[in-house]
Amino acid sequence: LLWQMIMRFQISYTPKKQEEKPEDGESVTVPTETQTKSGLLAWVNERIEPYGLKAHDFSKSFCDGRILTALTDCLQKQPTGKVPEVNTPIDTNASMEVVSKALHLAADTLTIPMLLDAHDVVFSPDDHSMMTYVSLFRNLHDEKVKNGELAVVPKCEPAMGVLPDVKEDDEEAERIKREAEEAAEAEKIRIQIEKKNKKKKEKQKKKKKKK
């Protein structure tokens, strides 16, 4: 129940220009959790695109601290457009430091409360907690847009660690395609064998009848 209330009143989002008061007797459409999640994720990716980053979810994508750093930086008066580079595989100690700095910087410069713990973000990320925290950045972003205070983020080169994710996706798609082709070929061979066996049985039956 608590999560549903947070999702409805804190995270669920409708741009001001789309907000309309329902007429008497009309019901208010409430976005599902999936719609709310995908909408917030889309907003995150719009903000972090200049940093060469992409979020796939609200758990593992945030573990190394770069996305939190980018969200914090993009709302500064003078964004740098830069995020820390990370090693692959991820160094958890380095990630803890990056996440901790991002959380403290957001609290100190943007007055966004530290709802999360760096250790939890790195080792046991939680979708609901991260969505709640990220919604605070979105609300501040909308306020800055309204007041004409949002600065332009300098475009940077893709951050290290992003391209391997895309490569892995491509490799996975190629593997699935290859397995499907192999399965189709195996099925084709199976059908041919069945046809041969069937013909063989029919010939044997005919021979028995003749005898």
C-alpha positions as a printed NumPy array, in Angstrom:
array([[  0.   ,   0.   ,   0.   ],
       [  2.819,   2.404,   0.914],
       [  4.577,   1.766,  -2.41 ],
       [  1.336,   2.312,  -4.313],
       [  0.9  ,   5.682,  -2.591],
       [  4.496,   6.694,  -3.348],
       [  4.102,   5.63 ,  -6.963],
       [  0.784,   7.458,  -7.345],
       [  1.674,  10.756,  -5.69 ],
       [  5.466,  11.018,  -5.968],
       [  6.646,   9.027,  -8.978],
       [  3.675,   8.917, -11.36 ],
       [  4.082,  11.78 , -13.774],
       [  2.034,  13.755, -16.264],
       [  3.517,  16.819, -17.993],
       [  1.739,  20.039, -17.04 ],
       [  0.621,  20.674, -20.599],
       [ -1.175,  17.323, -20.619],
       [ -2.89 ,  17.752, -17.271],
       [ -6.638,  18.242, -17.499],
       [ -9.164,  18.141, -14.726],
       [-11.684,  15.361, -15.339],
       [-15.278,  16.402, -15.801],
       [-17.878,  15.393, -13.236],
       [-18.507,  11.677, -13.358],
       [-15.278,  10.895, -15.258],
       [-12.697,   8.639, -13.666],
       [ -9.014,   9.539, -13.449],
       [ -6.726,   7.151, -15.311],
       [ -3.86 ,   6.028, -13.094],
       [ -0.745,   4.725, -14.893],
       [  0.279,   1.168, -14.082],
       [  3.588,   0.485, -12.351],
       [  5.065,  -0.677, -15.656],
       [  3.985,   2.523, -17.418],
       [  5.297,   4.664, -14.572],
       [  8.606,   2.812, -14.548],
       [  9.126,   2.987, -18.313],
       [  8.185,   6.679, -18.334],
       [ 10.676,   7.544, -15.608],
       [ 13.364,   5.436, -17.275],
       [ 12.786,   7.28 , -20.549],
       [ 13.2  ,  10.591, -18.706],
       [ 16.484,   9.372, -17.173],
       [ 17.848,   8.364, -20.573],
       [ 16.985,  11.764, -22.025],
       [ 18.989,  13.436, -19.256],
       [ 22.034,  11.169, -19.404],
       [ 22.265,  10.829, -23.194],
       [ 24.775,  13.747, -23.455],
       [ 27.053,  11.804, -21.101],
       [ 27.171,   8.767, -23.383],
       [ 25.22 ,   6.653, -20.895],
       [ 22.065,   4.556, -21.069],
       [ 19.957,   3.065, -18.261],
       [ 18.312,  -0.308, -18.838],
       [ 16.718,  -0.561, -15.398],
       [ 16.666,   1.011, -11.919],
       [ 18.994,  -1.537, -10.335],
       [ 22.133,  -2.777, -12.077],
       [ 22.404,   0.254, -14.362],
       [ 22.9  ,   2.49 , -11.324],
       [ 25.433,   0.302,  -9.495],
       [ 28.615,   2.019, -10.688],
       [ 27.42 ,   5.541,  -9.81 ],
       [ 27.868,   7.124, -13.232],
       [ 24.162,   7.651, -13.902],
       [ 23.638,   9.235, -10.487],
       [ 26.651,  11.449, -11.185],
       [ 25.185,  12.457, -14.561],
       [ 21.742,  13.226, -13.09 ],
       [ 23.389,  15.38 , -10.423],
       [ 25.665,  17.143, -12.9  ],
       [ 22.942,  17.945, -15.449],
       [ 21.046,  19.989, -12.852],
       [ 24.043,  22.111, -11.818],
       [ 24.338,  25.771, -12.842],
       [ 27.424,  24.87 , -14.875],
       [ 27.29 ,  21.193, -15.907],
       [ 30.61 ,  19.592, -16.818],
       [ 29.118,  16.919, -19.057],
       [ 31.566,  14.414, -17.586],
       [ 31.24 ,  11.279, -15.465],
       [ 33.95 ,   9.085, -13.899],
       [ 35.374,   6.268, -15.991],
       [ 34.997,   2.773, -14.558],
       [ 36.82 ,  -0.466, -15.085],
       [ 35.215,  -3.54 , -16.618],
       [ 34.425,  -5.691, -14.709],
       [ 33.205,  -3.099, -12.223],
       [ 35.406,  -2.309,  -9.238],
       [ 32.934,  -2.281,  -6.324],
       [ 35.22 ,  -0.164,  -4.107],
       [ 35.525,   2.488,  -6.806],
       [ 31.782,   2.327,  -7.434],
       [ 31.084,   2.856,  -3.725],
       [ 33.163,   6.018,  -3.838],
       [ 31.484,   7.323,  -7.001],
       [ 27.975,   6.624,  -5.672],
       [ 28.768,   8.199,  -2.297],
       [ 30.129,  11.366,  -3.94 ],
       [ 27.057,  11.615,  -6.189],
       [ 24.65 ,  11.247,  -3.253],
       [ 26.479,  13.851,  -1.167],
       [ 26.825,  16.281,  -4.086],
       [ 23.096,  16.029,  -4.842],
       [ 22.325,  16.72 ,  -1.18 ],
       [ 24.777,  19.609,  -0.854],
       [ 24.195,  21.424,  -4.158],
       [ 20.635,  20.441,  -5.13 ],
       [ 19.145,  19.877,  -1.646],
       [ 18.002,  16.412,  -2.724],
       [ 17.833,  14.279,   0.44 ],
       [ 20.032,  11.172,   0.638],
       [ 17.314,   8.54 ,   0.596],
       [ 19.797,   5.862,  -0.429],
       [ 22.899,   4.267,   1.033],
       [ 25.943,   3.851,  -1.224],
       [ 26.498,   0.27 ,  -0.089],
       [ 22.905,  -0.71 ,  -0.939],
       [ 23.096,   0.932,  -4.376],
       [ 26.237,  -1.041,  -5.27 ],
       [ 25.549,  -4.407,  -3.637],
       [ 21.774,  -4.705,  -3.268],
       [ 20.052,  -2.211,  -5.592],
       [ 16.289,  -1.874,  -5.212],
       [ 14.018,  -0.694,  -8.027],
       [ 11.442,   0.985,  -5.82 ],
       [ 13.974,   2.904,  -3.739],
       [ 15.869,   4.109,  -6.816],
       [ 12.694,   5.146,  -8.624],
       [ 11.624,   7.191,  -5.605],
       [ 15.042,   8.858,  -5.386],
       [ 15.265,   9.568,  -9.127],
       [ 11.785,  11.126,  -9.11 ],
       [ 13.234,  13.896,  -6.908],
       [ 15.702,  14.769,  -9.69 ],
       [ 12.889,  14.842, -12.237],
       [ 10.779,  17.15 , -10.048],
       [ 13.738,  19.518,  -9.593],
       [ 14.41 ,  19.402, -13.323],
       [ 10.819,  20.418, -14.084],
       [ 11.079,  23.275, -11.6  ],
       [ 14.285,  24.521, -13.212],
       [ 12.7  ,  24.311, -16.672],
       [  9.708,  26.299, -15.432],
       [ 11.969,  29.   , -13.971],
       [ 14.297,  29.069, -16.977],
       [ 17.235,  27.902, -14.865],
       [ 18.206,  24.706, -16.681],
       [ 21.688,  24.848, -18.192],
       [ 22.764,  23.077, -21.378],
       [ 24.912,  19.996, -20.802],
       [ 28.079,  19.827, -22.956],
       [ 28.085,  16.787, -25.233],
       [ 30.812,  14.281, -24.387],
       [ 32.237,  11.087, -25.841],
       [ 30.494,   7.805, -24.873],
       [ 31.561,   6.749, -21.395],
       [ 33.713,   3.656, -20.948],
       [ 31.684,   0.599, -20.137],
       [ 28.664,   1.55 , -22.238],
       [ 29.687,   0.059, -25.573],
       [ 30.305,  -3.435, -24.114],
       [ 26.671,  -3.508, -23.   ],
       [ 25.528,  -2.875, -26.561],
       [ 27.996,  -5.444, -27.843],
       [ 26.704,  -7.997, -25.375],
       [ 23.144,  -7.333, -26.556],
       [ 24.239,  -7.831, -30.176],
       [ 26.093, -11.032, -29.309],
       [ 23.056, -12.346, -27.443],
       [ 20.791, -11.575, -30.4  ],
       [ 23.249, -13.285, -32.749],
       [ 23.417, -16.339, -30.473],
       [ 19.611, -16.616, -30.357],
       [ 19.43 , -16.285, -34.14 ],
       [ 22.085, -18.961, -34.594],
       [ 20.321, -21.351, -32.208],
       [ 17.022, -20.777, -34.003],
       [ 18.626, -21.565, -37.361],
       [ 20.227, -24.708, -35.947],
       [ 16.902, -25.786, -34.44 ],
       [ 15.143, -25.204, -37.763],
       [ 17.783, -27.254, -39.574],
       [ 17.499, -30.054, -36.995],
       [ 13.712, -30.07 , -37.406],
       [ 14.119, -30.256, -41.176],
       [ 16.405, -33.283, -40.836],
       [ 14.001, -34.926, -38.376],
       [ 11.105, -34.578, -40.822],
       [ 13.172, -36.062, -43.638],
       [ 14.123, -39.064, -41.462],
       [ 10.485, -39.596, -40.504],
       [  9.461, -39.577, -44.167],
       [ 12.139, -42.148, -45.027],
       [ 11.105, -44.371, -42.13 ],
       [  7.483, -44.087, -43.164],
       [  8.26 , -45.109, -46.738],
       [ 10.365, -47.972, -45.462],
       [  7.522, -49.242, -43.281],
       [  5.048, -48.948, -46.156],
       [  7.351, -51.041, -48.388],
       [  7.675, -53.678, -45.655],
       [  3.876, -53.845, -45.315],
       [  3.47 , -54.305, -49.07 ],
       [  6.008, -57.15 , -49.044],
       [  4.146, -58.883, -46.208],
       [  0.842, -58.591, -48.073],
       [  2.368, -60.16 , -51.185],
       [  3.575, -63.105, -49.14 ]])
